[in-house]
Tab-separated table of C-alpha atoms and ligand atoms in Angstrom:
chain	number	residue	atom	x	y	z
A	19	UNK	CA	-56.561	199.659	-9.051
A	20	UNK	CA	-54.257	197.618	-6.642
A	21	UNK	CA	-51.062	199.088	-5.666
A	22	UNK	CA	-47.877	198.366	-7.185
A	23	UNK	CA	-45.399	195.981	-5.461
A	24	UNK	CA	-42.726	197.690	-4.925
A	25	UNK	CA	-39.447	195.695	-4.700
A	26	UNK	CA	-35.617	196.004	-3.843
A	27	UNK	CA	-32.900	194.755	-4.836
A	28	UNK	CA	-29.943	193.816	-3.061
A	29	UNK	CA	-27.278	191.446	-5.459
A	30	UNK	CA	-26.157	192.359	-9.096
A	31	UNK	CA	-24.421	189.483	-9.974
A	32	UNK	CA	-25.749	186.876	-12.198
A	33	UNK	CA	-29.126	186.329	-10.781
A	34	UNK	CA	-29.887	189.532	-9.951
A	35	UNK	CA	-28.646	190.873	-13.229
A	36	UNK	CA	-31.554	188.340	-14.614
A	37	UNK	CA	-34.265	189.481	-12.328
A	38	UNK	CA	-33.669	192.958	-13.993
A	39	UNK	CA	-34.085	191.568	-17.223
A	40	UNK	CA	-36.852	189.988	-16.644
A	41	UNK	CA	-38.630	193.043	-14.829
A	42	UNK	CA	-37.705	195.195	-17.776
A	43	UNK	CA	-38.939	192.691	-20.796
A	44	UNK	CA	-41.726	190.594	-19.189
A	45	UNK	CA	-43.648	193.686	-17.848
A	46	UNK	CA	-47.048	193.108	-19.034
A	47	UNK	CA	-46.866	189.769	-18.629
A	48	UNK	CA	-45.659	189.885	-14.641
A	49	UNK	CA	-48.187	192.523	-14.403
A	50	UNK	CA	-50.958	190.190	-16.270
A	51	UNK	CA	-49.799	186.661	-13.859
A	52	UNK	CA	-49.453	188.976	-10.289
A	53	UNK	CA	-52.551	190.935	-11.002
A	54	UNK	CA	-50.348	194.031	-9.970
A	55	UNK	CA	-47.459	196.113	-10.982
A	56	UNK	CA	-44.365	195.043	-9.833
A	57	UNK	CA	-41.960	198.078	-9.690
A	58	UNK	CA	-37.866	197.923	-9.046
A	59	UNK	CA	-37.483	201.185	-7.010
A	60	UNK	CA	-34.074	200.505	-5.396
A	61	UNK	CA	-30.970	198.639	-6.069
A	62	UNK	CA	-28.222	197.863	-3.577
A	63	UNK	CA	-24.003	195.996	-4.597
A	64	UNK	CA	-20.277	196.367	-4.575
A	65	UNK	CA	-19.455	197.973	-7.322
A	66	UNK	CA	-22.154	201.151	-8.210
A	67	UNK	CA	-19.652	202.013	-11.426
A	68	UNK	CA	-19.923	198.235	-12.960
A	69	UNK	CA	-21.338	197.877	-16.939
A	70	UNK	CA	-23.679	194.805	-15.996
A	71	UNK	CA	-25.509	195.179	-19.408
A	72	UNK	CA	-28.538	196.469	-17.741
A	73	UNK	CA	-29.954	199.923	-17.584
A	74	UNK	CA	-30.148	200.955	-13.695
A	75	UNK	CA	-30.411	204.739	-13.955
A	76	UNK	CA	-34.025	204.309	-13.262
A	77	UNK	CA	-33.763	202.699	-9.889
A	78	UNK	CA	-32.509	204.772	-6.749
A	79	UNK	CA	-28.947	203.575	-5.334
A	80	UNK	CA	-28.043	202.332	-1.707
A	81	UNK	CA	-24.290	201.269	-1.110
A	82	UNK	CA	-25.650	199.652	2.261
A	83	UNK	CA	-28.011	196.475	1.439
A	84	UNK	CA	-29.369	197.407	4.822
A	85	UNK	CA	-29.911	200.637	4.327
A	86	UNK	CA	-31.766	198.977	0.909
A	87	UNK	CA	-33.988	196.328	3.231
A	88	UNK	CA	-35.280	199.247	5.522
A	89	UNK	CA	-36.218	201.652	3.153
A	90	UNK	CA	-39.943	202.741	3.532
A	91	UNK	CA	-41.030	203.164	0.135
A	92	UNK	CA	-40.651	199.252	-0.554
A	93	UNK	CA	-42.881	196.048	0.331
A	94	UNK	CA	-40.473	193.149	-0.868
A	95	UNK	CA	-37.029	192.827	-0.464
A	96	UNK	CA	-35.108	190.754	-2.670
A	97	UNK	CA	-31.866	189.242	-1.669
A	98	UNK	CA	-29.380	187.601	-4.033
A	99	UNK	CA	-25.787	188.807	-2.255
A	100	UNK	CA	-25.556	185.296	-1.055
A	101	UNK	CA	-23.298	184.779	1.903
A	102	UNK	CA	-24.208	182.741	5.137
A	103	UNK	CA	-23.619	185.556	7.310
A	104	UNK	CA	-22.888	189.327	6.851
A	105	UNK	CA	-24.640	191.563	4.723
A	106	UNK	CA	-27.150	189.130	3.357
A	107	UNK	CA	-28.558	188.074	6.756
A	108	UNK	CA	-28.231	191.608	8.696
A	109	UNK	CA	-30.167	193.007	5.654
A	110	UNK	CA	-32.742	189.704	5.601
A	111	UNK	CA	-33.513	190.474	8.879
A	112	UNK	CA	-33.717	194.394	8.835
A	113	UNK	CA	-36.033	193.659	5.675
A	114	UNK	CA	-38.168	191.256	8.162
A	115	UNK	CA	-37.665	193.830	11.350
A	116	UNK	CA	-39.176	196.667	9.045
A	117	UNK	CA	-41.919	194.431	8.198
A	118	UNK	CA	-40.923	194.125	4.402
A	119	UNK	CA	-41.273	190.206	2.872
A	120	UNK	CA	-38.136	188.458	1.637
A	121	UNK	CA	-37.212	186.569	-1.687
A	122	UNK	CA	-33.892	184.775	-1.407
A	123	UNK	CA	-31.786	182.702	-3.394
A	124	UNK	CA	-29.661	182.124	-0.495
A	125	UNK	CA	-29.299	178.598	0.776
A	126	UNK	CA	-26.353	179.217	2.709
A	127	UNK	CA	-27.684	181.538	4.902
A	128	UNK	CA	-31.423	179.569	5.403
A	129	UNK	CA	-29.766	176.389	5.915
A	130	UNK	CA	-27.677	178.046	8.815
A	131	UNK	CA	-30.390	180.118	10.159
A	132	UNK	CA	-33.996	179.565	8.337
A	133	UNK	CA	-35.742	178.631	11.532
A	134	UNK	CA	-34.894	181.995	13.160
A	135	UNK	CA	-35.528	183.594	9.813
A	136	UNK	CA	-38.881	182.315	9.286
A	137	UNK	CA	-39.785	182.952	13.184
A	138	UNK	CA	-39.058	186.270	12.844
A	139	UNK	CA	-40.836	186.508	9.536
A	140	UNK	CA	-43.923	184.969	11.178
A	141	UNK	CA	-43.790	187.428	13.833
A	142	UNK	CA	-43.066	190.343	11.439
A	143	UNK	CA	-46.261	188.975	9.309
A	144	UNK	CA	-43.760	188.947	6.588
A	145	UNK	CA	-43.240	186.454	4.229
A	146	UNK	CA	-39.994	184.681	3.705
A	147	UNK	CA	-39.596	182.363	0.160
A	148	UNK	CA	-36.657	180.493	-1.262
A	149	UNK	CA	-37.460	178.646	-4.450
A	150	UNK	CA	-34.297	180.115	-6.503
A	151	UNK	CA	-32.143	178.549	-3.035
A	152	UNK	CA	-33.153	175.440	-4.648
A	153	UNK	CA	-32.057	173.633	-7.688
A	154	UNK	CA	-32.749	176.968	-9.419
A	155	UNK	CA	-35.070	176.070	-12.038
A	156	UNK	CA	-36.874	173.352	-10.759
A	157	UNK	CA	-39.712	174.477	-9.187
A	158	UNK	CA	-39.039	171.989	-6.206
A	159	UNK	CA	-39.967	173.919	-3.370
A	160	UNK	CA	-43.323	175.297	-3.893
A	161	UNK	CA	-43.970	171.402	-5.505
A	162	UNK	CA	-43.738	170.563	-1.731
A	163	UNK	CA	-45.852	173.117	0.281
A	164	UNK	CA	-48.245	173.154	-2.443
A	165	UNK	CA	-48.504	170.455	-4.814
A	166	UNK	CA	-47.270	167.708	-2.508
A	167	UNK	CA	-49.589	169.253	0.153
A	168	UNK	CA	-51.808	166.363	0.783
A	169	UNK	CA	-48.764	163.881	0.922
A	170	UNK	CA	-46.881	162.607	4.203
A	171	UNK	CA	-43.924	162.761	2.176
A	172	UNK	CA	-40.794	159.531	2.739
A	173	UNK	CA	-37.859	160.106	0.803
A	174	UNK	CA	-36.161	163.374	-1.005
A	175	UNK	CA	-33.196	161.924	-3.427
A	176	UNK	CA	-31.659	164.345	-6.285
A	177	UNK	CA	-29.099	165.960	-8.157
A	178	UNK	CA	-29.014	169.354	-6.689
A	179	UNK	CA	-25.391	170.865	-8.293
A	180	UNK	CA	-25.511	172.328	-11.675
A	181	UNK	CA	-21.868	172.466	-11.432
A	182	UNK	CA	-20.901	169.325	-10.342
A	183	UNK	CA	-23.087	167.753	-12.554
A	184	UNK	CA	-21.699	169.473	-15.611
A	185	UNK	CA	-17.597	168.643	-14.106
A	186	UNK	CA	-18.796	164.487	-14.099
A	187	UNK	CA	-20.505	164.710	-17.543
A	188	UNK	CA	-17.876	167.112	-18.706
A	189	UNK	CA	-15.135	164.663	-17.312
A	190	UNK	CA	-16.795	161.838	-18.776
A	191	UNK	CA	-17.276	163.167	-22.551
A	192	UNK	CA	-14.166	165.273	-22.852
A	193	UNK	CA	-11.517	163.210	-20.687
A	194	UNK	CA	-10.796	167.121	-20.234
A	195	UNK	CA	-8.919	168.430	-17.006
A	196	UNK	CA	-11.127	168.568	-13.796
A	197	UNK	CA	-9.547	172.413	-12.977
A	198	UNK	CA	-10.238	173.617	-16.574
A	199	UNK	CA	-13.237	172.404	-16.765
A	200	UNK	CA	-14.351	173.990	-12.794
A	201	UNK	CA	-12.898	177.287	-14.394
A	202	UNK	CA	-15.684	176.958	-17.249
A	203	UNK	CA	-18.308	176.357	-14.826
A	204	UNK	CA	-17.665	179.841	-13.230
A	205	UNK	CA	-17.159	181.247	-16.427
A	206	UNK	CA	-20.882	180.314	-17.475
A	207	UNK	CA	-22.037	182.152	-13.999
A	208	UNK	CA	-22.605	178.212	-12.776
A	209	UNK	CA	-20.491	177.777	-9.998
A	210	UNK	CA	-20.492	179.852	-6.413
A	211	UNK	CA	-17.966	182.770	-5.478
A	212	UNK	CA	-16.401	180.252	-3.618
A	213	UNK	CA	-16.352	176.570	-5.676
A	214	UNK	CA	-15.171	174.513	-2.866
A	215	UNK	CA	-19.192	175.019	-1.830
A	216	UNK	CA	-20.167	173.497	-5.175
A	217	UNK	CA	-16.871	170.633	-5.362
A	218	UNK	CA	-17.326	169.962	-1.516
A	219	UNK	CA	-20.759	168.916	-1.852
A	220	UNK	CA	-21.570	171.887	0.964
A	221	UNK	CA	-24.070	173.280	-1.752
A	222	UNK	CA	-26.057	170.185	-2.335
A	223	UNK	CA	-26.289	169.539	1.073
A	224	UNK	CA	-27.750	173.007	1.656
A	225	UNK	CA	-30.736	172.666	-0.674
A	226	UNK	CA	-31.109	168.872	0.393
A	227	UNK	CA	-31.042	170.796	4.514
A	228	UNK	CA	-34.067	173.100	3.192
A	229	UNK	CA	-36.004	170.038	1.074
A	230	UNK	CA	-35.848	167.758	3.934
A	231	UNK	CA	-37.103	170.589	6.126
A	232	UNK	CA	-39.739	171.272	4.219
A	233	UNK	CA	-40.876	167.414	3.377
A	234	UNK	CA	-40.753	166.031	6.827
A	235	UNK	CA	-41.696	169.265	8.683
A	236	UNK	CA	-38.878	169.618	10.917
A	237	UNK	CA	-36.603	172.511	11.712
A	238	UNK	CA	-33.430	172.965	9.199
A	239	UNK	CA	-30.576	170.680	10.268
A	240	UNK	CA	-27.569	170.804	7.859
A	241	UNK	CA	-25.475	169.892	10.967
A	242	UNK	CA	-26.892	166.465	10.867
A	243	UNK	CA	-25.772	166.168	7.597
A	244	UNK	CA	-23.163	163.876	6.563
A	245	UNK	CA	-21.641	164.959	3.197
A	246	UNK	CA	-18.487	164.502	1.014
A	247	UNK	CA	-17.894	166.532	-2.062
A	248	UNK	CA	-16.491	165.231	-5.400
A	249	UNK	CA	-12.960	166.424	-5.147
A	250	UNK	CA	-11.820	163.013	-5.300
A	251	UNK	CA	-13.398	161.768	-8.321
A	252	UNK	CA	-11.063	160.766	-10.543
A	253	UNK	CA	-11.295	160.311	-14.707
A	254	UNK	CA	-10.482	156.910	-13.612
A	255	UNK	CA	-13.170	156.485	-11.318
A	256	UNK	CA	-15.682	157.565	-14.016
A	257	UNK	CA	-14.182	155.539	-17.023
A	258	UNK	CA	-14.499	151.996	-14.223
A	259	UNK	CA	-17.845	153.560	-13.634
A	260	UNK	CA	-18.864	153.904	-16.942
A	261	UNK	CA	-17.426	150.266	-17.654
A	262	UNK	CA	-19.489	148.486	-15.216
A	263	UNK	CA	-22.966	150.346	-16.369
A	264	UNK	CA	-22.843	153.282	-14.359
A	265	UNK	CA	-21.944	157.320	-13.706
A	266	UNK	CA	-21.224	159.024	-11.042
A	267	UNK	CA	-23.495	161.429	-9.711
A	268	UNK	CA	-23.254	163.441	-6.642
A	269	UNK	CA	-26.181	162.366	-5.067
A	270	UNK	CA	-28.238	163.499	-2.092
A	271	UNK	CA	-30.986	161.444	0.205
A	272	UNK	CA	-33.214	162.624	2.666
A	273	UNK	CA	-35.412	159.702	4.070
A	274	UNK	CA	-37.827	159.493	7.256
A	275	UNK	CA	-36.574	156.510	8.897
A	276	UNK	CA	-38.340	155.017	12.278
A	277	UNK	CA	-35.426	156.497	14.699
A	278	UNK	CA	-35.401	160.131	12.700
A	279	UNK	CA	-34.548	161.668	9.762
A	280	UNK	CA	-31.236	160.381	7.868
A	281	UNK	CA	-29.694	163.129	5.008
A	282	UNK	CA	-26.512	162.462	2.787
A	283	UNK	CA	-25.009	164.031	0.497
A	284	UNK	CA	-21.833	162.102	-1.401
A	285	UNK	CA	-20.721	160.767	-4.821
A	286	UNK	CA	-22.919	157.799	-5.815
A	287	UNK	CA	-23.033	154.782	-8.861
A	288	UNK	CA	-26.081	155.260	-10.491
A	289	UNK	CA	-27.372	153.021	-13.213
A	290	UNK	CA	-25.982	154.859	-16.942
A	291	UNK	CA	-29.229	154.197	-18.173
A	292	UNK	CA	-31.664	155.681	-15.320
A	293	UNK	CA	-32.939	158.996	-15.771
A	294	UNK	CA	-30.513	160.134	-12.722
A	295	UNK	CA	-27.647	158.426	-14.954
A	296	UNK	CA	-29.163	161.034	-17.959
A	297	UNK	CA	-28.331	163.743	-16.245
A	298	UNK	CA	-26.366	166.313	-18.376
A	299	UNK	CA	-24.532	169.662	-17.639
A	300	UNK	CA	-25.968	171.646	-15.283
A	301	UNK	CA	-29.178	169.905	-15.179
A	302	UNK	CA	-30.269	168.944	-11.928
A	303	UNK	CA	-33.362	166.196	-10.953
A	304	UNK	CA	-35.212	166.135	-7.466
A	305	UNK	CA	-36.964	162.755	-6.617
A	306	UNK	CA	-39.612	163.171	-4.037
A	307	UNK	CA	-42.136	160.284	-2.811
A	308	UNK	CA	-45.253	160.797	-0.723
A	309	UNK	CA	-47.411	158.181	0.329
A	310	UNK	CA	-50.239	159.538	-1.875
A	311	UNK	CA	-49.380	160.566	-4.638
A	312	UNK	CA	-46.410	157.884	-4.664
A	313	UNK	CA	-43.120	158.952	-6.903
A	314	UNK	CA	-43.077	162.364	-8.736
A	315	UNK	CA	-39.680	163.565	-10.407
A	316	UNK	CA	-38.753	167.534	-11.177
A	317	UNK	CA	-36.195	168.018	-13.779
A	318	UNK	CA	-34.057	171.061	-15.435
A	319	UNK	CA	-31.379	173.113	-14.967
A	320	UNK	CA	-29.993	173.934	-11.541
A	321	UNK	CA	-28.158	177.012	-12.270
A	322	UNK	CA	-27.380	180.135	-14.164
A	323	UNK	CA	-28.827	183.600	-14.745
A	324	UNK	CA	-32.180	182.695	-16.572
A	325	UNK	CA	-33.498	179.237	-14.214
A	326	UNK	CA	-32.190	181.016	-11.290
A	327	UNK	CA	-34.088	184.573	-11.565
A	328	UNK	CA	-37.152	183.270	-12.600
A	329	UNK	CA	-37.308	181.636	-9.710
A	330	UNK	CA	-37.057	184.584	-7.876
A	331	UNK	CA	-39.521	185.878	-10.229
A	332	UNK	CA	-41.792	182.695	-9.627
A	333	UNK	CA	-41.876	184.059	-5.139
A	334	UNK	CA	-41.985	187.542	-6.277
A	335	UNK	CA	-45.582	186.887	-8.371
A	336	UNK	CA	-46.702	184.549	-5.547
A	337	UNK	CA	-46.731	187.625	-2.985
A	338	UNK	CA	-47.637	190.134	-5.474
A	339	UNK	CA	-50.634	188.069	-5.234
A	340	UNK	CA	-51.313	187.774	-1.734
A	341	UNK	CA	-50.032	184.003	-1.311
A	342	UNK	CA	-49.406	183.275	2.039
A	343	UNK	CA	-46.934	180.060	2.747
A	344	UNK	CA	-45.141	179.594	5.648
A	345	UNK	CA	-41.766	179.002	4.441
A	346	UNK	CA	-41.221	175.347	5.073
A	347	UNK	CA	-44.803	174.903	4.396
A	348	UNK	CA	-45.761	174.573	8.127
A	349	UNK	CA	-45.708	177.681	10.749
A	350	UNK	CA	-42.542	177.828	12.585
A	351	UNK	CA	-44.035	176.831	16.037
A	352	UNK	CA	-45.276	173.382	14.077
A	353	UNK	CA	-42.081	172.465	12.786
A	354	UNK	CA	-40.959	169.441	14.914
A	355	UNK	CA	-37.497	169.434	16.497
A	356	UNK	CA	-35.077	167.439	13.914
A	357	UNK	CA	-34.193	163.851	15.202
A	358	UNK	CA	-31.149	162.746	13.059
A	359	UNK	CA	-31.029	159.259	12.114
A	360	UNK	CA	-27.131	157.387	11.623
A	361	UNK	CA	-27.533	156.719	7.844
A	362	UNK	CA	-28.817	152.803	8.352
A	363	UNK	CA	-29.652	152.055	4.773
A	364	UNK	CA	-27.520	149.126	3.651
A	365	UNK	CA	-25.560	149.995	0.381
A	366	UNK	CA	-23.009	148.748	-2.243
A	367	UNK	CA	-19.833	150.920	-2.189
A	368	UNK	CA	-17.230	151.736	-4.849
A	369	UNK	CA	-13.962	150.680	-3.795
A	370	UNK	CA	-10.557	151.590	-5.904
A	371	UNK	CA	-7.084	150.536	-4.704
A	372	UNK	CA	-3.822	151.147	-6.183
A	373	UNK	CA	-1.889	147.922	-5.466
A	374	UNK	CA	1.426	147.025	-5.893
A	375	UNK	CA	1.791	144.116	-8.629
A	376	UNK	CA	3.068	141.568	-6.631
A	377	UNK	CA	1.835	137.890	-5.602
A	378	UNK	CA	-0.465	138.162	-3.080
A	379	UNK	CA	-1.175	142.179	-3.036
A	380	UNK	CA	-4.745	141.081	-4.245
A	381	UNK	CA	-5.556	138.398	-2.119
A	382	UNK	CA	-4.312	140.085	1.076
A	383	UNK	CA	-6.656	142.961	0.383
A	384	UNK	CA	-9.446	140.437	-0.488
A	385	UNK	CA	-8.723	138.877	3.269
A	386	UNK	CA	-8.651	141.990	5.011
A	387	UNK	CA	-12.455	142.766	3.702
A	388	UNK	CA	-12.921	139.533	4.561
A	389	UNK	CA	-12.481	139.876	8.092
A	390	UNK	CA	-14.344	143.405	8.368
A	391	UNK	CA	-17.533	140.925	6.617
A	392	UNK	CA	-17.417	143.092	3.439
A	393	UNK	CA	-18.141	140.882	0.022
A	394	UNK	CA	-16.643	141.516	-3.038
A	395	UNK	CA	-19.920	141.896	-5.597
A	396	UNK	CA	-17.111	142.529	-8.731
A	397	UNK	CA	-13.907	143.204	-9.726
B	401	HSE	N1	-23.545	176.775	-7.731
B	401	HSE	C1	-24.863	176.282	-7.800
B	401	HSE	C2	-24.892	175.067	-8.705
B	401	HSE	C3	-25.776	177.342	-8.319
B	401	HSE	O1	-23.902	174.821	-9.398
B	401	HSE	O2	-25.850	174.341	-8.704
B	401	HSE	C4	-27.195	177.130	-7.963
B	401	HSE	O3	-27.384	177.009	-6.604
């Protein structure tokens, strides 16, 4: 009989609350998929007196998450603490230093330092997976290193923020208050610990920083990144949207150009009727194009407990089973150095001024884009 996989856990906030629950109901059935046990020893967060709703007298305690990675009766150590720095990565990479494989939800921290993660993964022969760092739900990453395989992949566009998604669509069908409505998000375990990642766009753009990694080959390059968040969105801005056919999404694009690799991540018009424009709540969509197998689309929801811990669940099976990806799909030393391309891609804008009503307020402003050879396409 094969040996258990034996697992910690360091995180017991909403996704790692989930993992539990899915350990404790779906036993037979993770057992059944990974061909193996998969056994919670240890469990590692803030608060050791909290009522999370789960039962964890059955696991052993750490209050140190590092303490938790380099324990030596574990193979796989699961991080959802989150955090670029601090405690999530100085346990990541005791887990790695100790041998152990990593699961991580943590697209803050990869985005920063994934290259050096995965290196010293590599040279650990440790595994190192990230499929609940990205658009939770959507099975998006292991789409490209294994589904996409055979693909030299082009373009990565998508919706990747549950919670900005459900602000614009909540905006849009309640007229309701962009500040209550943020306050729901985190309510429904949606948003970050800090929001201004999710509002700021800094989220997307972290997921989009691993995607385009992982489609083009190159090392992660979030600096490259140029990215504005949806702070400024107003109910006005939505209701002209809506009147002139569209909504507004925030939108990222990750395309391999001829001088490099171009990635933004900023509010965008899409058609009300495409199925980008469909977008509800928290779901998110993820657009990817290879030269093969041409345009595939991934949809469903980017955040919360249940998407996000099974796809934790989802890496957690795959090396229970013995998979071995590289995590961006290529070994470290084959990932090519990132080139960033200035985005060149020609593209209407959105424009909304506040004028004063007299004669000639319009016109002037009509001149003045004029002069900087910018055409007014409507009014
Ligand atoms: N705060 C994130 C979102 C959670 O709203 O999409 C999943 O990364």
């Amino acid at each position: 009989m094969t040996q258990p996989l034996r697992i910690a856990l360091a995180g017991l906030g909403t996704v790692g609350v989930g993992l539990v629950k899915i350990l404790q109901n779906q036993r037979d059935l993770i057992t059944a998929r990974a061909g193996r046990e998969v056994v919670l020893v240890a469990v590692s967060a803030r608060s050791r007196s909290k009522d999370r709703g789960v039962d964890l007298s059955g696991f052993a305690w750490e209050d140190d998450p590092v303490a938790l990675a380099r324990r030596d009766d574990i193979d796989l150590f699961v991080e959802v603490m989150g955090g670029e720095d601090g405690p999530a990565k100085a346990a990541t990479e005791a887990a790695l230093t100790a041998g152990h494989s990593v699961v991580t939800a943590n697209k803050a921290m990869l985005a920063r330092h994934g290259t050096a993660l995965a290196t010293l993964a590599e040279a650990q022969g440790a595994q190192l997976r990230f499929e609940a760092g990205v658009a939770g739900g959507i099975p998006v990453v292991k789409a490209l290193t294994e589904g996409m395989a055979g693909n030299v992949m082009t373009r990565v566009i998508g919706v990747m923020n549950g919670t900005c998604n459900y602000i614009l669509t909540e905006m849009e069908q309640t007229g309701g208050d962009y500040g209550d409505i943020l306050t729901d998000a985190q309510r429904l375990g949606y948003a970050e610990a800090d929001p201004t990642f999710d509002v700021g766009g800094f989220d997307a753009a972290q997921k989009l920083a691993l995607l385009t990694a992982t489609a083009f080959g190159t090392q992660v390059d979030y600096d490259a990144m140029e990215i504005e968040g949806i702070e400024k969105v107003t109910l006005t801005d939505i209701r002209y949207a809506m009147d002139m056919g569209y909504r507004i999404k925030l939108l990222g694009v990750a395309s391999r150009t001829d001088t490099g690799v171009e990635q933004r991540m900023q509010p965008c018009l899409v058609p009300a009727e495409s199925s980008l424009g469909q977008l509800e709540s928290v779901t998110n969509m993820v657009v990817l194009d290879g030269d093969g197998s041409g345009r595939t689309a991934f949809l469903g929801p980017g955040a919360g407990e249940g998407p996000t811990a099974a796809a934790v669940m989802a890496d957690v099976v795959d090396i229970a089973r013995g998979a071995q990806v590289p995590a961006f799909g290529v070994p470290v030393a084959q990932l090519a150095a990132p080139v960033p391309a200035k985005v060149q891609t020609p593209a209407p804008y959105y424009l909304r001024l506040s004028l004063a009503d007299q004669p000639g307020a319009l016109a002037r402003v009509a001149a003045a884009l004029g002069q900087a050879h910018i055409s007014i396409d409507r009014m």
